[in-house]
Coordinates of C-alpha atoms in Angstrom, one line a residue:
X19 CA -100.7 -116.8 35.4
X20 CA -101.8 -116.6 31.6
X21 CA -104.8 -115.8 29.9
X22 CA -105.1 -118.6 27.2
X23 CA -108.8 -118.3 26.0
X24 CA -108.8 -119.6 22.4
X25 CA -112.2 -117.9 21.9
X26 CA -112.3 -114.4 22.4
X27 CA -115.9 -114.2 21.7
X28 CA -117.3 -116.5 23.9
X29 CA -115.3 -114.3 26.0
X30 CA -117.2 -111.2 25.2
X31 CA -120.2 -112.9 25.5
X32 CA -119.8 -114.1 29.3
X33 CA -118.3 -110.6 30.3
X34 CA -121.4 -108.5 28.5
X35 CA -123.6 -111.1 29.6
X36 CA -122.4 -110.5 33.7
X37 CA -122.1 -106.9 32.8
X38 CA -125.9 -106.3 32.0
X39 CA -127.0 -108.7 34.7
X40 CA -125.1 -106.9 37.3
X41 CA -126.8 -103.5 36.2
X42 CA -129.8 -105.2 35.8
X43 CA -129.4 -105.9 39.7
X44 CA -128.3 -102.1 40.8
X45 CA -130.3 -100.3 38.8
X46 CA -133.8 -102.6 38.4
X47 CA -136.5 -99.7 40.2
X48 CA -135.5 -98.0 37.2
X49 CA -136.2 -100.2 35.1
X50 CA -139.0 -100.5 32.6
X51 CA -139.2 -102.9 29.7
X52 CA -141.0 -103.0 26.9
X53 CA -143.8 -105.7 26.8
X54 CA -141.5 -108.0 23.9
X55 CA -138.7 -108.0 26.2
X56 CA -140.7 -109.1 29.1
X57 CA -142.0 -111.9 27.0
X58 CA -139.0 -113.2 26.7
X59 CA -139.0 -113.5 30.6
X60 CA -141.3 -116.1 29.8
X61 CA -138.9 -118.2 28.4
X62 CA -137.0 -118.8 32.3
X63 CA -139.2 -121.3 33.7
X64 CA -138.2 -123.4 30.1
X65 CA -134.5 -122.5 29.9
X66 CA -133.5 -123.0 33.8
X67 CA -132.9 -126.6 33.7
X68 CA -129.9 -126.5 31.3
X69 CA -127.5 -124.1 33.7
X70 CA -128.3 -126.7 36.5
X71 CA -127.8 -129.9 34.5
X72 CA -124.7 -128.8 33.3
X73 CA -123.4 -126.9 35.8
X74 CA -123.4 -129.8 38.2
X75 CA -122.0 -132.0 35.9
X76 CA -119.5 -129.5 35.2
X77 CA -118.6 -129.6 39.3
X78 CA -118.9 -133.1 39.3
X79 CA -116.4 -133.5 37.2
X80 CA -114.3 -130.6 38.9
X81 CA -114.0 -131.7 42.5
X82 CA -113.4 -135.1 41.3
X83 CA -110.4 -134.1 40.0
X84 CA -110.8 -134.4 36.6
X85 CA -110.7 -132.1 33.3
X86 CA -113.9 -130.3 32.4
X87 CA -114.4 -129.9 29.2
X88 CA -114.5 -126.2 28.1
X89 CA -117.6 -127.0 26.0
X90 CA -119.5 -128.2 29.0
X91 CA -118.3 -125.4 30.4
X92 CA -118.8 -122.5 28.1
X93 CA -122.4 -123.8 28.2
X94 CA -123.2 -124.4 31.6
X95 CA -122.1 -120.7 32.3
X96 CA -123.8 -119.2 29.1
X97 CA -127.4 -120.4 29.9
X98 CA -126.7 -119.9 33.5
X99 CA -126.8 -116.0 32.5
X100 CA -129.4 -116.3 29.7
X101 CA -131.0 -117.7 32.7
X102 CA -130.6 -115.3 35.3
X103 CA -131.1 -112.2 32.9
X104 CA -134.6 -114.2 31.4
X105 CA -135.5 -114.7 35.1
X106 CA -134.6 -110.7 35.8
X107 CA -137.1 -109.9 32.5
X108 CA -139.9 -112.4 34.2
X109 CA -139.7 -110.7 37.2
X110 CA -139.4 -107.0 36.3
X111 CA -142.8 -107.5 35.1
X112 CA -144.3 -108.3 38.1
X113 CA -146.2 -105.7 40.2
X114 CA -144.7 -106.3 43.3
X115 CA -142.4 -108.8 44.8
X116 CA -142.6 -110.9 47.8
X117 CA -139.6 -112.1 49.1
X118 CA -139.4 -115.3 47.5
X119 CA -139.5 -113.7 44.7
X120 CA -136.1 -111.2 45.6
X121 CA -134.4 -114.1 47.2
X122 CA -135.1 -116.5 44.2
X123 CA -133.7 -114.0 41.6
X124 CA -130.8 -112.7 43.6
X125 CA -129.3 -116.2 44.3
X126 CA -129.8 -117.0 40.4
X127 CA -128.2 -113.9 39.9
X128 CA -125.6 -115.5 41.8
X129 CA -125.4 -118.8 40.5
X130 CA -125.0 -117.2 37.4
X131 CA -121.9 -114.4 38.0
X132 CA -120.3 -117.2 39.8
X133 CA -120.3 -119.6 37.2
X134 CA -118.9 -116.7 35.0
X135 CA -116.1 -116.0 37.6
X136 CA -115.1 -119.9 37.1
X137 CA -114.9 -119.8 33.5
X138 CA -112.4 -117.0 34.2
X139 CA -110.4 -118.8 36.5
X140 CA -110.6 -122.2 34.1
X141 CA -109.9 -119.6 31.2
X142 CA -106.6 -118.1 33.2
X143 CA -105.8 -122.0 34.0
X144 CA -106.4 -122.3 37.8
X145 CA -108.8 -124.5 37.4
X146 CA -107.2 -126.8 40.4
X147 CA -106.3 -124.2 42.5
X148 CA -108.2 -124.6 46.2
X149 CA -110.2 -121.2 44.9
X150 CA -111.7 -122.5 42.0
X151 CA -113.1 -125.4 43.9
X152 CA -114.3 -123.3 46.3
X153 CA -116.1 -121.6 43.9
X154 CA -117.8 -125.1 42.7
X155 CA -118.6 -125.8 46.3
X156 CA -120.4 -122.5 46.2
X157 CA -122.1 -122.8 43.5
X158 CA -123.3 -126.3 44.5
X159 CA -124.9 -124.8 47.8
X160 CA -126.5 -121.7 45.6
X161 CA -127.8 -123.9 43.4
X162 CA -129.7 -125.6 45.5
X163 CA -130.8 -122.5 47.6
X164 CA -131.6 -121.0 44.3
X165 CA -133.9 -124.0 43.2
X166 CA -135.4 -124.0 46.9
X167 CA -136.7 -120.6 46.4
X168 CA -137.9 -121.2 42.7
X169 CA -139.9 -124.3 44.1
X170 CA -141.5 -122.3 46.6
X171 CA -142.1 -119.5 44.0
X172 CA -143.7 -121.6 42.0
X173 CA -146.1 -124.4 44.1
X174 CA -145.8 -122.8 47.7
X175 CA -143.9 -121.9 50.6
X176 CA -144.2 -125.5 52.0
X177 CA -143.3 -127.3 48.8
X178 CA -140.7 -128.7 50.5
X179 CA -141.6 -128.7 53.7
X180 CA -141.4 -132.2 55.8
X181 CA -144.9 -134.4 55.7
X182 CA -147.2 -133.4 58.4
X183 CA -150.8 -133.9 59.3
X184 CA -152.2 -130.5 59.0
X185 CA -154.9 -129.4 61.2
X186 CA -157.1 -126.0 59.3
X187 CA -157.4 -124.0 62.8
X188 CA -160.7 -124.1 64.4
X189 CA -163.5 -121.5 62.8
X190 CA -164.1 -118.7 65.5
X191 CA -167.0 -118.3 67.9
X192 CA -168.3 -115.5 66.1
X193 CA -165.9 -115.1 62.7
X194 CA -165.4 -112.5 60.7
X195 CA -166.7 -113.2 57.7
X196 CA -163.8 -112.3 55.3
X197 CA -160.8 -113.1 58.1
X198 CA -161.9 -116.2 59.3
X199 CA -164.2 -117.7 56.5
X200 CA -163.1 -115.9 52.8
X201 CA -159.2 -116.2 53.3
X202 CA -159.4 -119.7 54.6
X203 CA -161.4 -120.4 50.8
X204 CA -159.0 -118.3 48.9
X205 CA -156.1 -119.6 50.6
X206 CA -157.0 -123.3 50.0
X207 CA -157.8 -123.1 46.6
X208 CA -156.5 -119.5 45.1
X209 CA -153.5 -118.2 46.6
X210 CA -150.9 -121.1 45.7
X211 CA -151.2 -119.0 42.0
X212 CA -152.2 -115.6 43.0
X213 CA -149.7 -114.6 45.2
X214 CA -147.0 -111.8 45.8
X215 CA -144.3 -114.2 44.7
X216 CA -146.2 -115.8 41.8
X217 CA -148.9 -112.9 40.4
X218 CA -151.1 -115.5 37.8
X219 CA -153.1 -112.8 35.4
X220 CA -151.5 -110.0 37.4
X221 CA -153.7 -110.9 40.2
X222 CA -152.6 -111.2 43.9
X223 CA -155.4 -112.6 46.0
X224 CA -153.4 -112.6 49.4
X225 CA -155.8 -109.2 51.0
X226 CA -158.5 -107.7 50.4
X227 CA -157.4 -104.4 48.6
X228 CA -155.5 -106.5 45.9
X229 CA -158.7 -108.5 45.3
X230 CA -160.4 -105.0 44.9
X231 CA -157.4 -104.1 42.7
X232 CA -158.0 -107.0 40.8
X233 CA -155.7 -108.5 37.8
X234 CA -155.3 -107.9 33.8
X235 CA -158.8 -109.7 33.2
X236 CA -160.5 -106.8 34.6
X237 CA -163.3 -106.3 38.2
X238 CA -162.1 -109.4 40.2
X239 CA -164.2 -108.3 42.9
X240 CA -167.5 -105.8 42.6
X241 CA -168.9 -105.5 46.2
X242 CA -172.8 -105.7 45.9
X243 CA -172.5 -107.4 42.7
X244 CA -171.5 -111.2 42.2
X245 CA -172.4 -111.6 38.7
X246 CA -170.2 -108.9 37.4
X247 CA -167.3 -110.1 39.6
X248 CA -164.6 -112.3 37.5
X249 CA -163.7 -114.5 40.3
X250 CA -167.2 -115.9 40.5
X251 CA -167.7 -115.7 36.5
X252 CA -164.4 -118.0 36.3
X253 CA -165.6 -120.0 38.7
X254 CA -168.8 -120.8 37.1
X255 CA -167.1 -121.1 33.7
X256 CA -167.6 -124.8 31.9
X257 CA -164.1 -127.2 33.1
X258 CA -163.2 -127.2 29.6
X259 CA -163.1 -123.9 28.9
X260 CA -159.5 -122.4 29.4
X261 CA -160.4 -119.6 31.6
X262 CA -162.2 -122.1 34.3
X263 CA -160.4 -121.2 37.6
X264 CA -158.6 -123.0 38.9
X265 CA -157.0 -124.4 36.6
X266 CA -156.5 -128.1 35.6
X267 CA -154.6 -130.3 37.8
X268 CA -155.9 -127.9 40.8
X269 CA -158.4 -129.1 43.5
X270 CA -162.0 -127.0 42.4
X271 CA -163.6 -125.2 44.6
X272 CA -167.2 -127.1 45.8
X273 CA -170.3 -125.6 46.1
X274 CA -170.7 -124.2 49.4
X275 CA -167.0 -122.6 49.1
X276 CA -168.5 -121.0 46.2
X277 CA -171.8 -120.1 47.5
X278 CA -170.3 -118.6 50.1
X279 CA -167.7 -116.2 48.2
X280 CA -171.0 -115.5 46.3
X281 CA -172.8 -114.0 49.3
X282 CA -170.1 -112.5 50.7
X283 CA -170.0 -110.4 47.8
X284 CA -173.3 -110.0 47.1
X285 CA -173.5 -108.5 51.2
X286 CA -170.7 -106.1 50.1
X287 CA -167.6 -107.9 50.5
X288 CA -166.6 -106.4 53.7
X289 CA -163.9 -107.3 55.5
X290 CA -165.5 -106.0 59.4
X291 CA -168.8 -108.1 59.0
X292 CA -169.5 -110.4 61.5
X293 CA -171.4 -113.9 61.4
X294 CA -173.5 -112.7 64.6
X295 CA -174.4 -109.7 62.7
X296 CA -176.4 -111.9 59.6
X297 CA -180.0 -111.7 59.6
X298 CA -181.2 -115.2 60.3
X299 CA -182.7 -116.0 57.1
X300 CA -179.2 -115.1 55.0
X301 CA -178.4 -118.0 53.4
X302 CA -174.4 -117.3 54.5
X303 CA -175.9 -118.8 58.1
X304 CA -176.1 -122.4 57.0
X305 CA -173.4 -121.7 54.8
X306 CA -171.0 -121.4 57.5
X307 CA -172.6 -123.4 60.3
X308 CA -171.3 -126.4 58.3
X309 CA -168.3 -125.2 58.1
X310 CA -168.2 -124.9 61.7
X311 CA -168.6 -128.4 62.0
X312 CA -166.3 -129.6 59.1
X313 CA -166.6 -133.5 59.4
X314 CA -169.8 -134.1 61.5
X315 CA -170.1 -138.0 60.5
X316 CA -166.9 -139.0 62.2
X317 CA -168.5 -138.4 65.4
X318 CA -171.3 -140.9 64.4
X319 CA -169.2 -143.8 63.2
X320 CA -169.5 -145.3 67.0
X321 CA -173.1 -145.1 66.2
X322 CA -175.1 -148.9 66.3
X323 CA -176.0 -150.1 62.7
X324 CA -179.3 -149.9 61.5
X325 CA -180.8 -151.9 58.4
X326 CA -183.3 -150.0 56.1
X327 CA -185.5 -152.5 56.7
X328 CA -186.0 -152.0 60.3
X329 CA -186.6 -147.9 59.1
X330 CA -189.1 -148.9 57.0
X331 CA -190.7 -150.7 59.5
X332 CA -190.7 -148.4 62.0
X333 CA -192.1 -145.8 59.6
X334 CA -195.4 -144.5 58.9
X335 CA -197.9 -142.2 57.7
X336 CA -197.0 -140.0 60.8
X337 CA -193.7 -140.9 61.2
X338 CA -190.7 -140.2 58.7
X339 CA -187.1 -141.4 59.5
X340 CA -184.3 -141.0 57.3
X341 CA -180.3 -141.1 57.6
X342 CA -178.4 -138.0 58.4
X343 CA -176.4 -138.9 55.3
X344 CA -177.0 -141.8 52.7
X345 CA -173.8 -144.0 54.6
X346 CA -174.9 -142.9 58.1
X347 CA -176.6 -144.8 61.2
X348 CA -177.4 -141.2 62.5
X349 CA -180.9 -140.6 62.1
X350 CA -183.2 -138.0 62.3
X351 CA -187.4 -138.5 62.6
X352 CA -190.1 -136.5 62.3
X353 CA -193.7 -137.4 64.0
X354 CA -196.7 -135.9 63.0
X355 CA -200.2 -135.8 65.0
X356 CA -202.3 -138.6 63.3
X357 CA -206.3 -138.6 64.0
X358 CA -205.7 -142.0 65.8
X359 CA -202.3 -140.5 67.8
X360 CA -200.5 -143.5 69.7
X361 CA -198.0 -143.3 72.3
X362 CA -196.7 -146.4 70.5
X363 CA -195.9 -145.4 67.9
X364 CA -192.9 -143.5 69.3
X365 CA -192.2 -145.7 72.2
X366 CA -191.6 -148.5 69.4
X367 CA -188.4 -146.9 68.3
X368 CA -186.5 -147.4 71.1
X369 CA -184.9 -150.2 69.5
X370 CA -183.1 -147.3 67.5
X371 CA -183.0 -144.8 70.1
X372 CA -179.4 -144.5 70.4
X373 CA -179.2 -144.2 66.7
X374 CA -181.4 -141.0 67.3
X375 CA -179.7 -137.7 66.4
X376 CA -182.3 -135.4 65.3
X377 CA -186.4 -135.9 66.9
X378 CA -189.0 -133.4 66.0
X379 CA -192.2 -134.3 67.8
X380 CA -193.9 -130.5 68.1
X381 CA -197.4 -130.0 68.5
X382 CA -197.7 -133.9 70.2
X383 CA -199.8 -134.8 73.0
X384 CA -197.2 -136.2 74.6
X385 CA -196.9 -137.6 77.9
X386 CA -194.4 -139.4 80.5
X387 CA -194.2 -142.7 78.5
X388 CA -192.9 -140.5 75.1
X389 CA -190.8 -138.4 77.1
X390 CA -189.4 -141.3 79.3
X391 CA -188.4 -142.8 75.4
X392 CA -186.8 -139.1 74.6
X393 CA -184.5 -139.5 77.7
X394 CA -183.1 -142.6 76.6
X395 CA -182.0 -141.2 72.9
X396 CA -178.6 -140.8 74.3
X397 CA -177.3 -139.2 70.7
X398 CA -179.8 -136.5 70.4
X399 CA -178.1 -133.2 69.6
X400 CA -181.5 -131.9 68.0
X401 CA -185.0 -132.0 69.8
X402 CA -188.2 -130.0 69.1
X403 CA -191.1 -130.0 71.4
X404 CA -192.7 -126.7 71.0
X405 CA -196.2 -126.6 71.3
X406 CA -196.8 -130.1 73.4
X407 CA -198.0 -130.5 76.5
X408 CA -194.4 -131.0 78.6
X409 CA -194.3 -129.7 82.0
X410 CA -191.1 -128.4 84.1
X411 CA -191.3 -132.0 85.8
X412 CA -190.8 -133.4 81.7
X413 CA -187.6 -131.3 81.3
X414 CA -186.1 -133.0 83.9
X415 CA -186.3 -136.0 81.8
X416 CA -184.0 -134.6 79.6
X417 CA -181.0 -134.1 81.9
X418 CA -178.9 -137.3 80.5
X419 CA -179.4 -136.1 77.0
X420 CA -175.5 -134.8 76.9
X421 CA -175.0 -134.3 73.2
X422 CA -178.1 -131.5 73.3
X423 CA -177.5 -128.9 71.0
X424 CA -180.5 -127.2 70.0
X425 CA -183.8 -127.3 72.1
X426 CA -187.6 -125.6 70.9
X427 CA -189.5 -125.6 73.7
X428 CA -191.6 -122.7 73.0
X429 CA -195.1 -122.7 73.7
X430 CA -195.4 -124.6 76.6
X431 CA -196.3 -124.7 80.1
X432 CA -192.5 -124.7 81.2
X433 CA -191.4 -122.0 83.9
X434 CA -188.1 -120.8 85.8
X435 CA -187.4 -124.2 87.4
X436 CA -186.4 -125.2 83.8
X437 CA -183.6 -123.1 83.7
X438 CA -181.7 -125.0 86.1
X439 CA -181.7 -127.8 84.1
X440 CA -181.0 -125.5 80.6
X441 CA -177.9 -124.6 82.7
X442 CA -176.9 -128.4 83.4
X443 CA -176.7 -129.0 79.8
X444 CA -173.1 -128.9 78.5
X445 CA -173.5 -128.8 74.6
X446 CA -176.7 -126.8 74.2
X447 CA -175.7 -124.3 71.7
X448 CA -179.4 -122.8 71.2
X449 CA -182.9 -122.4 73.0
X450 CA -186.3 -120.9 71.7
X451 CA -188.3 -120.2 74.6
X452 CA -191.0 -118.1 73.7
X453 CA -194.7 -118.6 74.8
X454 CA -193.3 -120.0 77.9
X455 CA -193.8 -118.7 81.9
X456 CA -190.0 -118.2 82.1
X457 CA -189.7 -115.0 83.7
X458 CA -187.0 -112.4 82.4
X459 CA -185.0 -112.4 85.2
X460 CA -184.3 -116.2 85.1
X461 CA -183.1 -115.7 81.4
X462 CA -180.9 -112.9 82.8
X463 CA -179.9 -115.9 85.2
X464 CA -179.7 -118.3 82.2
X465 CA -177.5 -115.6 80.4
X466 CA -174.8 -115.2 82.9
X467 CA -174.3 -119.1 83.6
X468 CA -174.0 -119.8 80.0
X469 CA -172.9 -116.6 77.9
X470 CA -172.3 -118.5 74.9
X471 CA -176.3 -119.9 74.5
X472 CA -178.3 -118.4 72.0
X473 CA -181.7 -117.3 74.0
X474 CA -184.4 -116.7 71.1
X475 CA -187.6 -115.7 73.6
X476 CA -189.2 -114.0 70.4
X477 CA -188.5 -110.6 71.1
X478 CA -185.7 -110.4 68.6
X479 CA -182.4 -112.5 67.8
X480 CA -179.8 -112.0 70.6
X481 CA -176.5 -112.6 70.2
X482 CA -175.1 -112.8 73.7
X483 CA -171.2 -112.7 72.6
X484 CA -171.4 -115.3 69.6
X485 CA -174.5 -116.4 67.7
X486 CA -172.4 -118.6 65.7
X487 CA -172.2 -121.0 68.9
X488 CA -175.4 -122.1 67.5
X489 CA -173.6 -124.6 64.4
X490 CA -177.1 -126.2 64.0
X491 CA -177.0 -129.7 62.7
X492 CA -180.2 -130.2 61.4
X493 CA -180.3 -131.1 57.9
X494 CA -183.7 -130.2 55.9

């Protein structure tokens, strides 16, 4: 065996070159490098692709049996340690790692002192003995475990995961408003950048206290104060301007995703607060009731189809219909006492009852025939009928209405034998009862048969285990 390198220097180059990238390695928590040298860090994600391009072609060559050129060589093994020793500057400068991170830069470490152990070998003329190929079989498998990591680094730790239907888990009864809500924003839209593995502007968005920690652009997060907090400036920055987040090629984040970052904030950013613990009138309510029912028209596509024209016949003065949503046969109507009031004029729509999803008829006179019509409107998730004349005989009525979410009944003549029927009800989500002859003791009744039913009886919002059961549909 005979060394036969016609190129000392080259030599010297590859041996320094390992040298400083095995120290490197050892001694990196000790490690501090100035800002110029960890700009040339940057330059990894640029010069990576030659080591692999040549490298492989350099194996190819090799386990084929044939005679790889020491130029191919030499350079394949030289940029594979430029590579690894940019890739050690990029990621000294990085806060903290995750694991990808370690992994991706300690197999790249590897890719590169193996490639320098077969130039020795090639260099000492072994280059066919059944070490040196297993050295290019090894260095196939780490090259590709190397680039595994470095793709997960860089666009996700399912980058190259298998095609799936993915299903975002179900929102909580009652969420926590950071845990269940915030993350699932952040995580959507923010993370696949600001992560422990990939730390974009120095900021890692994975918990709260790094968001509180913020990044190199300064207060990413100010509890109490939205308008001084750089997430939601970025976020309200023009497209074209360069700081917009996120950044081009990115899905954006919509308006309610940002509305609600905005208010979470503004309540103090907490990561304990609680849905059920929101004042009614926050606007986070609404904000995450629609979250909580992500994709409401797909349960309406079954609905019969109704043409505008019939709406605007069937429309009035008194009497408003419109679509849930512009592409929707879900409808909603409001009636409104006229000076001339006819039961008619609601009877006539059952030709769209069981387009009906949402029917506000407070403050009616009505009587059997309307409520025999409200009976039929097998869709209804919605119904107001506070302040009419309905009797406990009227609720009965009701009992085939199946999709019945949210009922107003206050102000009426209604007593405890409703409750048996409230209890019958499998979707209702939310009752207002006040003004009524319903005793205490039948709510406490009510209460135990369905815990999860939001009871307002106007002596204060009750909560009963979740309030955010109550994912209210209507849409003003």
């Amino acid at each position: 065996m005979t060394y036969t390198s016609k190129n000392r220097w080259i030599d010297y180059i590859v041996l320094g070159f390992s040298v400083f990238l095995v120290f490197c390695l050892i001694f990196e928590q000790y490690i501090e490098l100035p800002s110029l040298v960890s700009w040339v860090g940057r330059w990894h994600p640029l010069v990576l692709h030659f080591p692999i391009v040549l490298l492989l072609i350099a194996i190819f060559l090799g386990l084929s049996g044939q005679k790889v050129p020491d130029l191919l060589l030499t350079a394949g093994v030289i940029s594979a340690l430029v590579t690894a020793v940019s890739g050690f500057f990029l990621g000294n400068g990085s806060p903290a790692k995750g694991d990808l991170l370690f992994w991706h830069q300690w197999f790249g470490a590897g890719v590169a002192l193996l490639a320098a152990l077969w130039y020795g070998l090639s260099q000492m003329q072994l280059d066919q003995k059944i070490y040196t190929k297993g050295v290019q079989v090894a260095l196939v498998v780490l090259v590709v475990v190397t680039g595994h990591y470095g793709g997960m680094v860089t666009h996700g730790e399912e980058f190259l995961a298998l095609p799936t239907e993915r299903r975002q888990e179900k929102i909580p009864i009652d969420p926590i408003i950071y845990k269940d809500i915030v993350t699932r924003i952040l995580d959507g839209k923010c993370v696949s950048c600001h992560n422990p593995n990939k730390q974009k502007g120095e900021l890692v968005m994975t918990d709260l206290a790094a968001l509180l920690k913020g990044g190199e652009s300064g207060n990413t997060l100010v509890p109490g104060e939205p308008e001084q907090s750089e997430l939601i400036k970025r976020l309200h920055l023009p497209k074209e301007d360069e700081g917009y987040m996120p950044p081009e090629g990115k899905t954006p984040l919509n308006e309610v995703e940002i509305a609600i970052l905005e208010r979470w904030i503004a309540l103090g950013a907490s990561d304990t607060l609680r849905f059920g613990q929101l004042e009614k009138a926050e606007p986070l309510v609404g904000y995450i009731k629609g979250l909580m029912e992500p994709d409401p028209m797909e349960k309406w596509t079954k609905l019969p189809e109704v043409a505008d024209t019939t709406l605007q016949n069937l429309s009035s003065d008194y009497l408003t219909i419109k679509r849930i949503a512009s592409n929707s046969d879900a409808l909603s109507i409001s009636a409104y006492l006229s000076p001339n009031y006819d039961s008619k004029n609601l009877t006539d729509l059952a030709r769209v009852a069981d387009n009906i999803v949402e029917l506000d008829l407070s403050g009616l006179p009505i009587g059997q025939e309307e409520m025999a019509f409200v009976g039929s409107c097998s869709s209804l998730e919605w119904l107001e009928l506070d302040k009419t004349g309905i009797t406990d005989t009227d609720v009965g009525k009701l009992i085939e209405l199946r999709n019945l979410r949210l009922l107003k009944v206050y102000g009426t003549a209604i007593s405890d034998q409703s409750v048996s029927i409230f209890q019958d009800f499998p979707n209702l989500k939310s009752l207002y009862i006040w003004e009524t002859d319903i005793s205490e003791k039948a709510l406490d009744a009510l209460r135990e048969a369905k815990p999860g039913l939001l009871i307002d009886n106007g002596m204060g919002r009750e909560i009963n285990a979740f309030f955010a059961a109550t994912d209210s549909i209507k849409t003003r």
